């Protein structure tokens, strides 16, 4: 198992925070990250390495929003 983290900024949708979780691989981490990010943008990290930035399309909220876009760094 690998340790991943989601890093959220103070963005008006919630406070700055860091959420650590375990996942078998990057695919599993992205599934967890999508669920945990909700309506917020977040950075996905593996250890100290930033993997990507998760962004929701502006103006759309669940359950009507399309998939999260993971923007590689």
Short mmCIF file of C-alpha atoms in Angstrom, two decimals:
data_model
loop_
_atom_site.label_atom_id
_atom_site.label_comp_id
_atom_site.label_asym_id
_atom_site.label_seq_id
_atom_site.Cartn_x
_atom_site.Cartn_y
_atom_site.Cartn_z
CA UNK A 1 0.00 0.00 0.00
CA UNK A 2 1.14 3.51 -0.83
CA UNK A 3 0.37 6.62 1.19
CA UNK A 4 -1.27 9.47 -0.73
CA UNK A 5 -2.54 12.84 0.43
CA UNK A 6 -5.05 15.41 -0.74
CA UNK A 7 -4.09 18.99 0.00
CA UNK A 8 -6.91 21.53 0.05
CA UNK A 9 -6.45 25.29 0.21
CA UNK A 10 -8.72 27.77 2.01
CA UNK A 11 -10.90 28.30 -1.04
CA UNK A 12 -14.28 29.53 0.16
CA UNK A 13 -15.66 25.99 -0.06
CA UNK A 14 -13.85 24.93 3.10
CA UNK A 15 -10.74 25.41 5.20
CA UNK A 16 -7.19 24.44 4.28
CA UNK A 17 -6.49 20.84 5.24
CA UNK A 18 -4.51 17.74 4.37
CA UNK A 19 -6.12 14.32 4.15
CA UNK A 20 -3.84 11.26 4.07
CA UNK A 21 -5.02 7.85 2.87
CA UNK A 22 -3.66 4.51 1.68
CA UNK A 23 -4.25 3.04 -1.78
CA UNK A 24 -2.84 0.09 -3.70
CA UNK A 25 -1.90 2.16 -6.76
CA UNK A 26 -2.49 5.47 -8.52
CA UNK A 27 -5.79 4.34 -10.08
CA UNK A 28 -7.21 3.49 -6.67
CA UNK A 29 -5.84 6.77 -5.27
CA UNK A 30 -7.63 8.75 -8.00
CA UNK A 31 -10.93 7.04 -7.20
CA UNK A 32 -10.55 7.91 -3.52
CA UNK A 33 -9.37 11.44 -4.33
CA UNK A 34 -12.38 12.08 -6.58
CA UNK A 35 -14.77 10.98 -3.85
CA UNK A 36 -13.02 12.91 -1.08
CA UNK A 37 -12.52 16.12 -3.08
CA UNK A 38 -16.26 16.61 -3.50
CA UNK A 39 -16.84 20.11 -4.92
CA UNK A 40 -13.36 21.32 -4.06
CA UNK A 41 -10.13 21.56 -5.98
CA UNK A 42 -7.21 19.71 -4.43
CA UNK A 43 -3.66 18.59 -5.05
CA UNK A 44 -2.96 14.85 -5.01
CA UNK A 45 0.41 13.88 -3.57
CA UNK A 46 2.32 10.63 -3.14
CA UNK A 47 4.66 11.25 -0.27
CA UNK A 48 6.11 14.67 -1.01
CA UNK A 49 5.68 14.38 -4.79
CA UNK A 50 2.75 16.24 -6.32
CA UNK A 51 0.99 13.89 -8.76
CA UNK A 52 -1.73 16.18 -10.13
CA UNK A 53 -4.26 18.87 -9.35
CA UNK A 54 -7.88 17.77 -9.19
CA UNK A 55 -10.22 20.42 -10.56
CA UNK A 56 -13.96 20.52 -10.81
CA UNK A 57 -15.40 22.40 -13.78
CA UNK A 58 -16.55 25.81 -12.54
CA UNK A 59 -20.25 26.31 -11.99
CA UNK A 60 -21.09 22.61 -11.75
CA UNK A 61 -21.90 20.74 -8.57
CA UNK A 62 -22.56 17.07 -7.84
CA UNK A 63 -24.52 15.05 -8.77
CA UNK A 64 -24.61 16.84 -12.13
CA UNK A 65 -20.90 17.48 -12.50
CA UNK A 66 -18.81 15.46 -14.93
CA UNK A 67 -15.77 13.53 -13.80
CA UNK A 68 -13.01 15.29 -11.96
CA UNK A 69 -10.23 16.48 -14.23
CA UNK A 70 -6.79 15.47 -13.04
CA UNK A 71 -4.27 17.93 -14.43
CA UNK A 72 -0.75 16.46 -14.46
CA UNK A 73 2.00 18.61 -13.01
#
